[in-house]
Amino acid sequence: QVQLVESGGGLVHPGGSLRLSCATSGTVSSFNAIRWYRQAPGKERELVASMPRGGNTYYADSVKGRFTISRDNAKNTVYLQMNSLRPEDTAVYYCSVVAGWSQYWGQGTQVTVSS
């Protein structure tokens, strides 16, 4: 069982930046993949960014060039740096990891982009 705790969400103006953090109870470097999803009101949950172990990092077209997924192995923490935020980025953001055959989820953190 892996516990994930997100933080860093909040209210930001359009064009601003936020960095989301996801503290994990496991060893980040051992996970098969680390991912960030988001879910806006009335919409399905969508994959925003994914960093598979040994594979290429993926970004949704809507965030490419603005968001960056990263990890700190020493801190067992995963990050999502979000720049040039837009109102359409407003959503609950979820951290997720794949460990073995299981996928684990955090509780989510709200990001609101509004003037």
C-alpha positions as a printed NumPy array, in Angstrom:
array([[  0.   ,   0.   ,   0.   ],
       [  1.303,   3.42 ,  -0.994],
       [ -0.014,   6.637,   0.536],
       [  0.083,   9.849,  -1.457],
       [ -0.51 ,  13.334,  -0.086],
       [ -0.792,  16.281,  -2.465],
       [ -0.242,  19.909,  -1.578],
       [  0.369,  23.222,  -3.293],
       [ -2.997,  23.922,  -4.836],
       [ -4.79 ,  27.223,  -4.51 ],
       [ -6.114,  30.273,  -6.285],
       [ -3.906,  31.918,  -8.905],
       [ -4.407,  34.6  , -11.541],
       [ -4.202,  33.721, -15.232],
       [ -0.584,  33.65 , -16.317],
       [  0.593,  32.694, -12.847],
       [  2.41 ,  29.607, -11.616],
       [  1.937,  26.912,  -9.033],
       [  3.966,  23.899,  -8.007],
       [  2.072,  20.867,  -6.808],
       [  3.813,  18.393,  -4.551],
       [  2.963,  14.772,  -3.846],
       [  4.637,  13.151,  -0.875],
       [  4.724,   9.373,  -1.136],
       [  5.156,   6.664,   1.472],
       [  7.08 ,   4.512,  -0.979],
       [ 10.351,   4.731,  -2.845],
       [  9.726,   6.977,  -5.824],
       [ 12.532,   5.503,  -7.873],
       [ 10.952,   2.048,  -7.633],
       [  7.555,   3.026,  -9.052],
       [  6.702,   1.859, -12.557],
       [  5.175,   5.24 , -13.312],
       [  4.285,   8.529, -11.694],
       [  1.372,  10.535, -13.055],
       [ -0.714,  13.624, -12.56 ],
       [ -4.394,  13.704, -13.495],
       [ -6.993,  16.411, -13.22 ],
       [-10.765,  16.578, -13.137],
       [-12.726,  19.702, -13.871],
       [-16.373,  20.085, -12.791],
       [-18.648,  18.111, -15.064],
       [-15.755,  16.516, -16.936],
       [-14.   ,  13.191, -16.85 ],
       [-10.663,  12.755, -15.17 ],
       [ -7.858,  13.27 , -17.653],
       [ -4.177,  12.386, -17.676],
       [ -2.053,  15.519, -17.576],
       [  1.487,  14.164, -17.333],
       [  3.164,  10.818, -16.928],
       [  6.731,   9.769, -16.187],
       [  7.196,   6.024, -16.7  ],
       [ 10.323,   4.376, -15.358],
       [ 12.713,   4.062, -18.245],
       [ 10.305,   5.596, -20.732],
       [  9.443,   8.904, -22.315],
       [  7.593,  11.551, -20.372],
       [  4.086,  12.283, -21.642],
       [  2.167,  15.549, -21.526],
       [ -1.363,  16.246, -22.646],
       [ -1.416,  18.597, -25.604],
       [ -3.272,  21.194, -23.549],
       [ -0.374,  21.541, -21.068],
       [  2.644,  20.799, -23.24 ],
       [  5.292,  23.488, -22.843],
       [  3.655,  24.868, -19.691],
       [  3.682,  21.981, -17.184],
       [  6.637,  19.886, -16.024],
       [  6.51 ,  16.632, -14.075],
       [  9.488,  15.745, -11.928],
       [ 10.512,  13.732,  -8.902],
       [ 12.946,  13.968,  -6.032],
       [ 14.146,  10.488,  -5.155],
       [ 15.775,  11.618,  -1.92 ],
       [ 12.514,  13.131,  -0.68 ],
       [ 10.243,  10.513,  -2.262],
       [  8.205,  13.374,  -3.638],
       [  6.659,  14.   ,  -7.026],
       [  6.059,  17.484,  -8.433],
       [  4.036,  19.198, -11.108],
       [  5.306,  22.655, -12.024],
       [  2.554,  24.613, -13.723],
       [  3.356,  27.855, -15.535],
       [  1.304,  30.228, -17.675],
       [ -1.865,  28.981, -16.033],
       [ -5.183,  29.494, -17.779],
       [ -8.758,  29.477, -16.475],
       [ -9.308,  26.161, -18.261],
       [ -6.625,  24.611, -16.03 ],
       [ -9.035,  24.928, -13.1  ],
       [ -9.589,  21.442, -11.702],
       [ -8.838,  19.07 ,  -8.868],
       [ -5.383,  17.65 ,  -9.49 ],
       [ -4.522,  14.112,  -8.446],
       [ -1.172,  12.465,  -8.023],
       [ -0.996,   8.799,  -8.922],
       [  1.716,   6.146,  -8.96 ],
       [  1.921,   2.656, -10.345],
       [  3.688,   0.23 ,  -8.064],
       [  3.779,  -3.382,  -9.127],
       [  0.365,  -4.177, -10.549],
       [ -1.481,  -1.523,  -8.574],
       [ -2.258,   2.126,  -9.126],
       [ -2.517,   4.409,  -6.12 ],
       [ -4.156,   7.822,  -5.807],
       [ -3.863,  10.866,  -3.654],
       [ -6.842,  12.766,  -2.295],
       [ -6.512,  15.607,  -4.772],
       [ -5.752,  19.3  ,  -4.495],
       [ -7.859,  22.116,  -5.924],
       [ -6.331,  24.5  ,  -8.437],
       [ -8.399,  27.544,  -9.395],
       [ -7.226,  29.962, -12.067],
       [ -9.261,  33.127, -12.009],
       [ -8.902,  36.865, -12.128]])
